[in-house]
Amino acid sequence: MCTLALAGCATLDKPSATMEARKPPAGMSQVESEPTPRPAAADQPRSGEQLPRMAAELGELQNAVAKLIASSRLQDDQLAYLRRRVDELEAQNRGRQAPVPSGFAPLAPGTPPAPPPTALASATTTPAADLYRAGVQKLQAKDLDAAILSFYDLIVTYPDDALREGAQFLVADIFYNQRDFRGALTEFEALIAAAPRGEKVPDALLKIGLCQKSLGEAARAKRTWERVVKDYPASVAARQARVLLRS
């Protein structure tokens, strides 16, 4: 009996020792003794990295949209210019007597031909010098679309004016600097067709060769530069052409 009683006392003392071990140290509450969960430290740097990246992506999207808008405006300007050229050619062709279609009786002898229609009115009343000056100012201000419009107005309205050659060269040069080599090639060739003995012809031929080379037509570019050297040997364009032929 004594042995059992001693064993029971020992058993009752164990839970007390366990409870004592679980108690927090003196001066610290139960809540303070337990560790407080902290937010993940990686979330803060991750948010800091995402903001600059999102800002950079937004800037790239805005630049892309701006380029698309500029490209659309340029295409609209070119289309308007082509329409004016078509109207001009149609007005010139109306003055010519069309051949009598087969199956129709010819006009009776002595019948006067129909008078030619009145030519289309000019697209603008602004003098050529003012159009050229406005185009140069807009070009210097980097407003390329507006500069092209001013130069096109001069080209269409005053095709025989002395400033037409310079205006068309500047339009072609704008396209070349924008890496629109086909558009530039078309404008340089139109300049030579309109003013085959103009002052800008050697420079236009030099740029035509550069356009051809950029379009993968190296053989044609070489022949063009050889033409510059042959036809305009004392020009600055010829000196540049010789350098290009050696390279």
mmCIF file of N, CA, C and O in Angstrom, residues 124-139 146-147 149-155 157-158 161 163-164 167 170:
data_model
loop_
_atom_site.group_PDB
_atom_site.id
_atom_site.type_symbol
_atom_site.label_atom_id
_atom_site.label_comp_id
_atom_site.label_asym_id
_atom_site.label_seq_id
_atom_site.Cartn_x
_atom_site.Cartn_y
_atom_site.Cartn_z
ATOM 1 N N THR A 124 -4.303 75.827 -104.675
ATOM 2 C CA THR A 124 -4.006 76.878 -103.710
ATOM 3 C C THR A 124 -3.706 78.168 -104.453
ATOM 4 O O THR A 124 -3.302 78.144 -105.618
ATOM 5 N N THR A 125 -3.917 79.278 -103.784
ATOM 6 C CA THR A 125 -3.592 80.576 -104.368
ATOM 7 C C THR A 125 -2.333 81.166 -103.739
ATOM 8 O O THR A 125 -1.943 82.273 -104.067
ATOM 9 N N THR A 126 -1.704 80.421 -102.850
ATOM 10 C CA THR A 126 -0.487 80.894 -102.196
ATOM 11 C C THR A 126 0.662 80.903 -103.197
ATOM 12 O O THR A 126 0.840 79.936 -103.943
ATOM 13 N N PRO A 127 1.449 81.948 -103.270
ATOM 14 C CA PRO A 127 2.583 81.981 -104.204
ATOM 15 C C PRO A 127 3.574 80.849 -103.935
ATOM 16 O O PRO A 127 3.689 80.342 -102.821
ATOM 17 N N ALA A 128 4.297 80.488 -104.986
ATOM 18 C CA ALA A 128 5.245 79.380 -104.872
ATOM 19 C C ALA A 128 6.325 79.676 -103.835
ATOM 20 O O ALA A 128 6.724 78.784 -103.067
ATOM 21 N N ALA A 129 6.801 80.910 -103.797
ATOM 22 C CA ALA A 129 7.858 81.255 -102.841
ATOM 23 C C ALA A 129 7.368 81.095 -101.408
ATOM 24 O O ALA A 129 8.118 80.625 -100.532
ATOM 25 N N ASP A 130 6.118 81.470 -101.153
ATOM 26 C CA ASP A 130 5.573 81.333 -99.799
ATOM 27 C C ASP A 130 5.391 79.867 -99.431
ATOM 28 O O ASP A 130 5.636 79.471 -98.276
ATOM 29 N N LEU A 131 4.956 79.048 -100.385
ATOM 30 C CA LEU A 131 4.810 77.621 -100.117
ATOM 31 C C LEU A 131 6.165 76.992 -99.810
ATOM 32 O O LEU A 131 6.286 76.166 -98.894
ATOM 33 N N TYR A 132 7.175 77.377 -100.579
ATOM 34 C CA TYR A 132 8.512 76.818 -100.345
ATOM 35 C C TYR A 132 9.049 77.258 -98.988
ATOM 36 O O TYR A 132 9.617 76.453 -98.238
ATOM 37 N N ARG A 133 8.868 78.538 -98.672
ATOM 38 C CA ARG A 133 9.341 79.046 -97.383
ATOM 39 C C ARG A 133 8.629 78.354 -96.226
ATOM 40 O O ARG A 133 9.262 77.958 -95.231
ATOM 41 N N ALA A 134 7.314 78.161 -96.359
ATOM 42 C CA ALA A 134 6.561 77.483 -95.297
ATOM 43 C C ALA A 134 7.006 76.035 -95.143
ATOM 44 O O ALA A 134 7.144 75.518 -94.025
ATOM 45 N N GLY A 135 7.282 75.370 -96.265
ATOM 46 C CA GLY A 135 7.751 73.987 -96.189
ATOM 47 C C GLY A 135 9.099 73.872 -95.507
ATOM 48 O O GLY A 135 9.318 72.963 -94.695
ATOM 49 N N VAL A 136 9.999 74.797 -95.803
ATOM 50 C CA VAL A 136 11.327 74.773 -95.166
ATOM 51 C C VAL A 136 11.212 75.034 -93.672
ATOM 52 O O VAL A 136 11.874 74.374 -92.847
ATOM 53 N N GLN A 137 10.375 75.988 -93.295
ATOM 54 C CA GLN A 137 10.200 76.287 -91.875
ATOM 55 C C GLN A 137 9.624 75.076 -91.125
ATOM 56 O O GLN A 137 10.061 74.749 -90.018
ATOM 57 N N LYS A 138 8.664 74.412 -91.707
ATOM 58 C CA LYS A 138 8.074 73.237 -91.061
ATOM 59 C C LYS A 138 9.071 72.076 -91.018
ATOM 60 O O LYS A 138 9.076 71.290 -90.071
ATOM 61 N N LEU A 139 9.899 72.005 -92.035
ATOM 62 C CA LEU A 139 10.936 70.969 -92.040
ATOM 63 C C LEU A 139 11.944 71.228 -90.919
ATOM 64 O O LEU A 139 12.372 70.294 -90.224
ATOM 65 N N ALA A 146 3.551 68.242 -92.343
ATOM 66 C CA ALA A 146 3.132 69.561 -92.820
ATOM 67 C C ALA A 146 4.095 70.080 -93.887
ATOM 68 O O ALA A 146 3.679 70.729 -94.860
ATOM 69 N N ALA A 147 5.382 69.803 -93.726
ATOM 70 C CA ALA A 147 6.360 70.229 -94.734
ATOM 71 C C ALA A 147 6.090 69.543 -96.071
ATOM 72 O O ALA A 147 6.132 70.191 -97.135
ATOM 73 N N LEU A 149 3.256 68.435 -97.188
ATOM 74 C CA LEU A 149 2.040 69.004 -97.775
ATOM 75 C C LEU A 149 2.336 70.333 -98.471
ATOM 76 O O LEU A 149 1.852 70.589 -99.571
ATOM 77 N N SER A 150 3.128 71.184 -97.825
ATOM 78 C CA SER A 150 3.473 72.476 -98.442
ATOM 79 C C SER A 150 4.255 72.274 -99.742
ATOM 80 O O SER A 150 3.984 72.925 -100.760
ATOM 81 N N PHE A 151 5.222 71.350 -99.708
ATOM 82 C CA PHE A 151 6.010 71.093 -100.915
ATOM 83 C C PHE A 151 5.149 70.472 -102.018
ATOM 84 O O PHE A 151 5.309 70.813 -103.202
ATOM 85 N N TYR A 152 4.237 69.583 -101.647
ATOM 86 C CA TYR A 152 3.365 68.973 -102.654
ATOM 87 C C TYR A 152 2.443 70.019 -103.285
ATOM 88 O O TYR A 152 2.167 69.977 -104.491
ATOM 89 N N ASP A 153 1.949 70.961 -102.472
ATOM 90 C CA ASP A 153 1.118 72.029 -103.032
ATOM 91 C C ASP A 153 1.903 72.831 -104.074
ATOM 92 O O ASP A 153 1.365 73.210 -105.116
ATOM 93 N N LEU A 154 3.161 73.084 -103.791
ATOM 94 C CA LEU A 154 3.993 73.813 -104.750
ATOM 95 C C LEU A 154 4.204 72.987 -106.015
ATOM 96 O O LEU A 154 4.105 73.500 -107.137
ATOM 97 N N ILE A 155 4.503 71.692 -105.844
ATOM 98 C CA ILE A 155 4.788 70.825 -106.993
ATOM 99 C C ILE A 155 3.587 70.739 -107.925
ATOM 100 O O ILE A 155 3.716 70.816 -109.157
ATOM 101 N N THR A 157 0.756 72.783 -107.963
ATOM 102 C CA THR A 157 0.204 74.058 -108.414
ATOM 103 C C THR A 157 1.150 74.798 -109.349
ATOM 104 O O THR A 157 0.712 75.488 -110.275
ATOM 105 N N TYR A 158 2.462 74.664 -109.113
ATOM 106 C CA TYR A 158 3.457 75.382 -109.919
ATOM 107 C C TYR A 158 4.483 74.400 -110.480
ATOM 108 O O TYR A 158 5.662 74.429 -110.097
ATOM 109 N N ASP A 161 7.587 76.057 -112.027
ATOM 110 C CA ASP A 161 8.303 77.068 -111.262
ATOM 111 C C ASP A 161 9.715 76.584 -110.945
ATOM 112 O O ASP A 161 9.978 75.384 -110.817
ATOM 113 N N LEU A 163 11.264 76.806 -108.239
ATOM 114 C CA LEU A 163 11.354 76.222 -106.899
ATOM 115 C C LEU A 163 10.806 74.800 -106.843
ATOM 116 O O LEU A 163 10.982 74.123 -105.832
ATOM 117 N N ARG A 164 10.169 74.370 -107.903
ATOM 118 C CA ARG A 164 9.572 73.023 -107.883
ATOM 119 C C ARG A 164 10.646 71.949 -107.710
ATOM 120 O O ARG A 164 10.453 70.960 -106.981
ATOM 121 N N ALA A 167 11.755 71.775 -104.096
ATOM 122 C CA ALA A 167 10.683 71.235 -103.252
ATOM 123 C C ALA A 167 10.598 69.723 -103.385
ATOM 124 O O ALA A 167 10.483 69.006 -102.379
ATOM 125 N N LEU A 170 13.486 67.982 -101.602
ATOM 126 C CA LEU A 170 13.327 67.934 -100.151
ATOM 127 C C LEU A 170 12.299 66.869 -99.747
ATOM 128 O O LEU A 170 12.481 66.181 -98.740
#
